[in-house]
Amino acid sequence: MSVLLVADHDLGQLSPATARIVHAAAQLGPIDLLVIGENGDKIAEQAAKLAGVHKVLLAQELSFTDSDLALLETLAQRYQYVIQSAGSVGRDRIPALAARLDLMPVTDVIEILGPNRFVRPIYAGNALQTITDPQAKHILTIRASAFPAAKSDNTAPIETLGDTTASVARLIATHRTEGDTPDLATAQIVVGGGIALGSAENFQLVEKLAKKLGAAIGATRAAVDAGYAPNDWQVGQTGKIIAPDLYIAIGISGALQHLAGIQGAKRIVAINNDPEAPLVKLADAALIGDLFEIVPQLIDELDKAGVSR
Ligand SMILES: Cc1cc2nc3c(=O)[nH]c(=O)nc-3n(C[C@H](O)[C@H](O)[C@H](O)COP(=O)(O)OP(=O)(O)OC[C@H]3O[C@@H](n4cnc5c(N)ncnc54)[C@H](O)[C@@H]3O)c2cc1C
């Protein structure tokens, strides 16, 4: 059983999601962890430390869809599994690779039951499907939030790949959203805001509470569509899937599509003026009242208690 796992990374750092996918994929066999990207040496060194990694493969100077896929298509011949996290890159890359290989991908895996049996959510997380994949090769995306991180106690060898395919694409510019809050998909605390915030300016209340708690910031699609929060903060069926220890939901009703993204949250606190809101009923604790009174009070109390991250 051999596993080719594609690492996620950003700004020269291995993403925390990769350690979780390594932990999950280690159940399937020894892992060759592929790092694709310019100046990937530092990322490869971080990847080599993860327990369960047999070897790190480093493909420098590739970062375009066409060349990445050509490389993966070639490498895939040698492996029984090709896997990436179900993040934005993996969701794009893995189905495209499966199409090239004429295979059916199994996406959003949250549990591995055996070499070819996987559990994945369907109907916006309202049901779980167990799939037996009869194909000889398995092409998977795995939800990082469903697994703990692999330990960092390994010293796997790093092999640099030569002769990587040249791309016909040319990088013109990169635009990125700057932020100093933790990654939503792997954060331990998430503070989310809904349309009830009423404006981008008011949404800063959510950001202030999140920063105080060292939390990541989430938003409903309604808040994103209204322009109160950036798209990459959206949590839910068509946004990010989160599994924090604590989710504080401010002015969020709890529509099914939002709940689909927070099912892994271990504790939920809802702040809402409607005691009948679905999220209030689902929450472990609820503060019923006007968010514009409750949240500033909460921030004041945290200040008094000296809580600041
Ligand atoms: C195909 C599809 C995909 C979707 N994907 C997603 C997704 O990924 N993520 C997502 O979030 N949504 C998604 N949606 C949208 C979803 O259906 C809801 O419309 C959205 O989640 C509602 O957002 P909300 O809770 O901010 O707003 P509302 O449902 O309007 O809720 C606002 C809440 O704030 C409370 N409130 C109002 N004023 C105050 C106040 N002053 N103080 C305290 N509480 C107050 C209200 O009581 C209410 O409970 C999707 C919809 C579709 C059709």
GROMACS .gro file of N, CA and C in nm, residues 23-129:
model
  321
   23HIS      N    1  -0.173   1.225   0.955
   23HIS     CA    2  -0.221   1.135   1.060
   23HIS      C    3  -0.328   1.041   1.005
   24ALA      N    4  -0.421   1.096   0.926
   24ALA     CA    5  -0.530   1.015   0.869
   24ALA      C    6  -0.475   0.913   0.769
   25ALA      N    7  -0.388   0.960   0.678
   25ALA     CA    8  -0.341   0.875   0.567
   25ALA      C    9  -0.244   0.768   0.614
   26ALA      N   10  -0.184   0.788   0.733
   26ALA     CA   11  -0.089   0.687   0.784
   26ALA      C   12  -0.159   0.553   0.805
   27GLN      N   13  -0.292   0.556   0.819
   27GLN     CA   14  -0.368   0.430   0.833
   27GLN      C   15  -0.364   0.348   0.704
   28LEU      N   16  -0.331   0.413   0.592
   28LEU     CA   17  -0.340   0.347   0.462
   28LEU      C   18  -0.206   0.293   0.415
   29GLY      N   19  -0.096   0.339   0.477
   29GLY     CA   20   0.036   0.290   0.436
   29GLY      C   21   0.140   0.398   0.449
   30PRO      N   22   0.267   0.363   0.416
   30PRO     CA   23   0.375   0.463   0.426
   30PRO      C   24   0.350   0.577   0.327
   31ILE      N   25   0.379   0.697   0.371
   31ILE     CA   26   0.341   0.817   0.294
   31ILE      C   27   0.462   0.881   0.228
   32ASP      N   28   0.452   0.906   0.099
   32ASP     CA   29   0.545   0.996   0.032
   32ASP      C   30   0.474   1.131   0.024
   33LEU      N   31   0.532   1.232   0.088
   33LEU     CA   32   0.466   1.363   0.099
   33LEU      C   33   0.525   1.455  -0.006
   34LEU      N   34   0.442   1.498  -0.100
   34LEU     CA   35   0.489   1.580  -0.213
   34LEU      C   36   0.471   1.729  -0.181
   35VAL      N   37   0.581   1.803  -0.189
   35VAL     CA   38   0.576   1.949  -0.170
   35VAL      C   39   0.596   2.011  -0.308
   36ILE      N   40   0.496   2.083  -0.356
   36ILE     CA   41   0.506   2.147  -0.487
   36ILE      C   42   0.517   2.297  -0.465
   37GLY      N   43   0.622   2.359  -0.516
   37GLY     CA   44   0.629   2.505  -0.506
   37GLY      C   45   0.771   2.556  -0.509
   38GLU      N   46   0.782   2.682  -0.548
   38GLU     CA   47   0.913   2.747  -0.553
   38GLU      C   48   0.970   2.759  -0.412
   39ASN      N   49   1.100   2.750  -0.399
   39ASN     CA   50   1.167   2.766  -0.268
   39ASN      C   51   1.100   2.680  -0.161
   40GLY      N   52   1.077   2.555  -0.197
   40GLY     CA   53   1.005   2.467  -0.105
   40GLY      C   54   1.093   2.395  -0.003
   41ASP      N   55   1.225   2.431   0.001
   41ASP     CA   56   1.316   2.356   0.090
   41ASP      C   57   1.273   2.360   0.236
   42LYS      N   58   1.235   2.482   0.283
   42LYS     CA   59   1.198   2.496   0.424
   42LYS      C   60   1.070   2.417   0.454
   43ILE      N   61   0.978   2.419   0.357
   43ILE     CA   62   0.851   2.346   0.375
   43ILE      C   63   0.880   2.197   0.380
   44ALA      N   64   0.972   2.152   0.291
   44ALA     CA   65   1.008   2.010   0.286
   44ALA      C   66   1.070   1.966   0.418
   45GLU      N   67   1.151   2.056   0.479
   45GLU     CA   68   1.212   2.022   0.609
   45GLU      C   69   1.105   2.004   0.716
   46GLN      N   70   1.005   2.093   0.714
   46GLN     CA   71   0.894   2.080   0.812
   46GLN      C   72   0.817   1.951   0.787
   47ALA      N   73   0.796   1.920   0.657
   47ALA     CA   74   0.718   1.801   0.620
   47ALA      C   75   0.790   1.673   0.664
   48ALA      N   76   0.923   1.674   0.656
   48ALA     CA   77   1.003   1.554   0.688
   48ALA      C   78   0.992   1.516   0.836
   49LYS      N   79   0.949   1.611   0.919
   49LYS     CA   80   0.941   1.583   1.064
   49LYS      C   81   0.813   1.509   1.102
   50LEU      N   82   0.716   1.504   1.011
   50LEU     CA   83   0.585   1.447   1.049
   50LEU      C   84   0.590   1.295   1.059
   51ALA      N   85   0.543   1.242   1.171
   51ALA     CA   86   0.539   1.098   1.193
   51ALA      C   87   0.450   1.032   1.088
   52GLY      N   88   0.499   0.924   1.028
   52GLY     CA   89   0.420   0.854   0.925
   52GLY      C   90   0.470   0.885   0.785
   53VAL      N   91   0.556   0.988   0.773
   53VAL     CA   92   0.609   1.021   0.640
   53VAL      C   93   0.732   0.935   0.613
   54HIS      N   94   0.729   0.864   0.502
   54HIS     CA   95   0.839   0.776   0.463
   54HIS      C   96   0.946   0.855   0.391
   55LYS      N   97   0.899   0.948   0.306
   55LYS     CA   98   0.991   1.026   0.222
   55LYS      C   99   0.920   1.155   0.181
   56VAL      N  100   0.997   1.264   0.170
   56VAL     CA  101   0.939   1.388   0.117
   56VAL      C  102   0.989   1.404  -0.026
   57LEU      N  103   0.897   1.431  -0.119
   57LEU     CA  104   0.935   1.458  -0.258
   57LEU      C  105   0.919   1.607  -0.281
   58LEU      N  106   1.024   1.671  -0.330
   58LEU     CA  107   1.020   1.816  -0.346
   58LEU      C  108   1.023   1.850  -0.495
   59ALA      N  109   0.915   1.912  -0.543
   59ALA     CA  110   0.909   1.956  -0.683
   59ALA      C  111   0.915   2.108  -0.683
   60GLN      N  112   1.033   2.161  -0.713
   60GLN     CA  113   1.052   2.306  -0.710
   60GLN      C  114   0.998   2.368  -0.839
   61GLU      N  115   0.972   2.496  -0.831
   61GLU     CA  116   0.938   2.577  -0.948
   61GLU      C  117   0.816   2.531  -1.025
   62LEU      N  118   0.724   2.469  -0.954
   62LEU     CA  119   0.597   2.434  -1.016
   62LEU      C  120   0.490   2.503  -0.934
   63SER      N  121   0.402   2.572  -0.991
   63SER     CA  122   0.290   2.623  -0.911
   63SER      C  123   0.173   2.655  -1.002
   64PHE      N  124   0.168   2.592  -1.117
   64PHE     CA  125   0.057   2.616  -1.209
   64PHE      C  126  -0.023   2.488  -1.227
   65THR      N  127  -0.151   2.503  -1.240
   65THR     CA  128  -0.240   2.388  -1.246
   65THR      C  129  -0.197   2.287  -1.351
   66ASP      N  130  -0.162   2.334  -1.470
   66ASP     CA  131  -0.131   2.238  -1.577
   66ASP      C  132  -0.007   2.157  -1.547
   67SER      N  133   0.098   2.223  -1.495
   67SER     CA  134   0.222   2.149  -1.467
   67SER      C  135   0.207   2.062  -1.343
   68ASP      N  136   0.136   2.110  -1.241
   68ASP     CA  137   0.113   2.028  -1.120
   68ASP      C  138   0.040   1.900  -1.158
   69LEU      N  139  -0.062   1.913  -1.239
   69LEU     CA  140  -0.143   1.796  -1.276
   69LEU      C  141  -0.064   1.698  -1.361
   70ALA      N  142   0.020   1.751  -1.450
   70ALA     CA  143   0.102   1.661  -1.533
   70ALA      C  144   0.197   1.582  -1.444
   71LEU      N  145   0.257   1.649  -1.345
   71LEU     CA  146   0.348   1.581  -1.252
   71LEU      C  147   0.271   1.474  -1.173
   72LEU      N  148   0.156   1.513  -1.119
   72LEU     CA  149   0.078   1.420  -1.037
   72LEU      C  150   0.032   1.299  -1.118
   73GLU      N  151  -0.005   1.325  -1.242
   73GLU     CA  152  -0.052   1.215  -1.328
   73GLU      C  153   0.060   1.113  -1.347
   74THR      N  154   0.183   1.162  -1.365
   74THR     CA  155   0.297   1.072  -1.381
   74THR      C  156   0.325   0.997  -1.251
   75LEU      N  157   0.332   1.073  -1.141
   75LEU     CA  158   0.365   1.010  -1.012
   75LEU      C  159   0.258   0.910  -0.969
   76ALA      N  160   0.132   0.941  -1.001
   76ALA     CA  161   0.019   0.859  -0.953
   76ALA      C  162   0.031   0.713  -0.998
   77GLN      N  163   0.102   0.689  -1.110
   77GLN     CA  164   0.115   0.553  -1.162
   77GLN      C  165   0.179   0.460  -1.058
   78ARG      N  166   0.265   0.519  -0.971
   78ARG     CA  167   0.342   0.438  -0.876
   78ARG      C  168   0.270   0.417  -0.743
   79TYR      N  169   0.156   0.482  -0.725
   79TYR     CA  170   0.093   0.479  -0.592
   79TYR      C  171  -0.048   0.422  -0.598
   80GLN      N  172  -0.089   0.370  -0.481
   80GLN     CA  173  -0.225   0.317  -0.471
   80GLN      C  174  -0.324   0.425  -0.428
   81TYR      N  175  -0.271   0.527  -0.357
   81TYR     CA  176  -0.355   0.638  -0.311
   81TYR      C  177  -0.290   0.770  -0.350
   82VAL      N  178  -0.371   0.865  -0.397
   82VAL     CA  179  -0.325   1.004  -0.411
   82VAL      C  180  -0.423   1.088  -0.330
   83ILE      N  181  -0.368   1.166  -0.238
   83ILE     CA  182  -0.453   1.233  -0.138
   83ILE      C  183  -0.410   1.378  -0.120
   84GLN      N  184  -0.507   1.466  -0.100
   84GLN     CA  185  -0.478   1.601  -0.053
   84GLN      C  186  -0.590   1.642   0.041
   85SER      N  187  -0.566   1.745   0.121
   85SER     CA  188  -0.671   1.792   0.213
   85SER      C  189  -0.785   1.850   0.130
   86ALA      N  190  -0.905   1.850   0.189
   86ALA     CA  191  -1.022   1.905   0.119
   86ALA      C  192  -1.027   2.057   0.135
   87GLY      N  193  -0.912   2.122   0.124
   87GLY     CA  194  -0.906   2.269   0.125
   87GLY      C  195  -0.929   2.322  -0.015
   88SER      N  196  -0.910   2.453  -0.033
   88SER     CA  197  -0.944   2.511  -0.164
   88SER      C  198  -0.856   2.455  -0.276
   89VAL      N  199  -0.728   2.425  -0.249
   89VAL     CA  200  -0.640   2.372  -0.355
   89VAL      C  201  -0.675   2.227  -0.385
   90GLY      N  202  -0.690   2.146  -0.281
   90GLY     CA  203  -0.722   2.005  -0.300
   90GLY      C  204  -0.857   1.983  -0.368
   91ARG      N  205  -0.955   2.066  -0.332
   91ARG     CA  206  -1.088   2.053  -0.393
   91ARG      C  207  -1.084   2.083  -0.543
   92ASP      N  208  -0.987   2.162  -0.583
   92ASP     CA  209  -0.971   2.196  -0.724
   92ASP      C  210  -0.887   2.090  -0.796
   93ARG      N  211  -0.777   2.054  -0.730
   93ARG     CA  212  -0.676   1.970  -0.796
   93ARG      C  213  -0.715   1.823  -0.805
   94ILE      N  214  -0.768   1.768  -0.694
   94ILE     CA  215  -0.789   1.623  -0.689
   94ILE      C  216  -0.897   1.575  -0.789
   95PRO      N  217  -1.013   1.642  -0.800
   95PRO     CA  218  -1.108   1.597  -0.902
   95PRO      C  219  -1.051   1.610  -1.045
   96ALA      N  220  -0.969   1.714  -1.069
   96ALA     CA  221  -0.909   1.730  -1.202
   96ALA      C  222  -0.813   1.615  -1.230
   97LEU      N  223  -0.736   1.575  -1.127
   97LEU     CA  224  -0.644   1.462  -1.144
   97LEU      C  225  -0.723   1.333  -1.170
   98ALA      N  226  -0.830   1.314  -1.093
   98ALA     CA  227  -0.911   1.192  -1.110
   98ALA      C  228  -0.966   1.184  -1.252
   99ALA      N  229  -1.008   1.297  -1.305
   99ALA     CA  230  -1.061   1.299  -1.443
   99ALA      C  231  -0.952   1.257  -1.541
  100ARG      N  232  -0.831   1.308  -1.521
  100ARG     CA  233  -0.720   1.271  -1.610
  100ARG      C  234  -0.690   1.122  -1.602
  101LEU      N  235  -0.706   1.064  -1.483
  101LEU     CA  236  -0.675   0.921  -1.463
  101LEU      C  237  -0.796   0.833  -1.492
  102ASP      N  238  -0.909   0.896  -1.527
  102ASP     CA  239  -1.034   0.824  -1.553
  102ASP      C  240  -1.077   0.742  -1.431
  103LEU      N  241  -1.066   0.806  -1.313
  103LEU     CA  242  -1.107   0.741  -1.188
  103LEU      C  243  -1.211   0.827  -1.117
  104MET      N  244  -1.286   0.764  -1.027
  104MET     CA  245  -1.382   0.840  -0.947
  104MET      C  246  -1.314   0.884  -0.818
  105PRO      N  247  -1.310   1.015  -0.789
  105PRO     CA  248  -1.250   1.054  -0.661
  105PRO      C  249  -1.349   1.033  -0.547
  106VAL      N  250  -1.298   1.012  -0.427
  106VAL     CA  251  -1.383   1.011  -0.309
  106VAL      C  252  -1.344   1.136  -0.230
  107THR      N  253  -1.439   1.227  -0.214
  107THR     CA  254  -1.406   1.358  -0.157
  107THR      C  255  -1.460   1.374  -0.015
  108ASP      N  256  -1.396   1.465   0.059
  108ASP     CA  257  -1.442   1.503   0.194
  108ASP      C  258  -1.446   1.386   0.291
  109VAL      N  259  -1.348   1.299   0.284
  109VAL     CA  260  -1.345   1.183   0.374
  109VAL      C  261  -1.328   1.231   0.519
  110ILE      N  262  -1.413   1.178   0.610
  110ILE     CA  263  -1.399   1.216   0.751
  110ILE      C  264  -1.364   1.096   0.840
  111GLU      N  265  -1.367   0.975   0.780
  111GLU     CA  266  -1.329   0.856   0.856
  111GLU      C  267  -1.280   0.751   0.758
  112ILE      N  268  -1.174   0.680   0.797
  112ILE     CA  269  -1.121   0.572   0.713
  112ILE      C  270  -1.152   0.440   0.784
  113LEU      N  271  -1.235   0.357   0.721
  113LEU     CA  272  -1.279   0.233   0.785
  113LEU      C  273  -1.193   0.114   0.741
  114GLY      N  274  -1.123   0.127   0.631
  114GLY     CA  275  -1.041   0.018   0.579
  114GLY      C  276  -0.971   0.067   0.453
  115PRO      N  277  -0.895  -0.023   0.386
  115PRO     CA  278  -0.816   0.021   0.270
  115PRO      C  279  -0.900   0.085   0.160
  116ASN      N  280  -1.027   0.045   0.147
  116ASN     CA  281  -1.109   0.106   0.041
  116ASN      C  282  -1.249   0.145   0.091
  117ARG      N  283  -1.260   0.161   0.223
  117ARG     CA  284  -1.390   0.202   0.280
  117ARG      C  285  -1.376   0.335   0.353
  118PHE      N  286  -1.456   0.431   0.308
  118PHE     CA  287  -1.442   0.568   0.358
  118PHE      C  288  -1.580   0.624   0.395
  119VAL      N  289  -1.581   0.711   0.496
  119VAL     CA  290  -1.705   0.779   0.535
  119VAL      C  291  -1.694   0.925   0.494
  120ARG      N  292  -1.802   0.977   0.435
  120ARG     CA  293  -1.805   1.118   0.393
  120ARG      C  294  -1.945   1.174   0.417
  121PRO      N  295  -1.956   1.304   0.450
  121PRO     CA  296  -2.088   1.362   0.470
  121PRO      C  297  -2.157   1.390   0.336
  122ILE      N  298  -2.289   1.376   0.335
  122ILE     CA  299  -2.368   1.414   0.217
  122ILE      C  300  -2.487   1.498   0.263
  123TYR      N  301  -2.563   1.553   0.169
  123TYR     CA  302  -2.678   1.639   0.200
  123TYR      C  303  -2.641   1.744   0.304
  124ALA      N  304  -2.538   1.821   0.273
  124ALA     CA  305  -2.492   1.930   0.361
  124ALA      C  306  -2.466   1.881   0.503
  125GLY      N  307  -2.414   1.760   0.514
  125GLY     CA  308  -2.376   1.708   0.646
  125GLY      C  309  -2.491   1.645   0.723
  126ASN      N  310  -2.609   1.634   0.661
  126ASN     CA  311  -2.723   1.577   0.733
  126ASN      C  312  -2.723   1.425   0.733
  127ALA      N  313  -2.639   1.364   0.651
  127ALA     CA  314  -2.628   1.217   0.650
  127ALA      C  315  -2.482   1.182   0.622
  128LEU      N  316  -2.444   1.063   0.667
  128LEU     CA  317  -2.308   1.016   0.641
  128LEU      C  318  -2.316   0.898   0.545
  129GLN      N  319  -2.228   0.897   0.447
  129GLN     CA  320  -2.230   0.792   0.346
  129GLN      C  321  -2.103   0.708   0.363
   0.00000   0.00000   0.00000
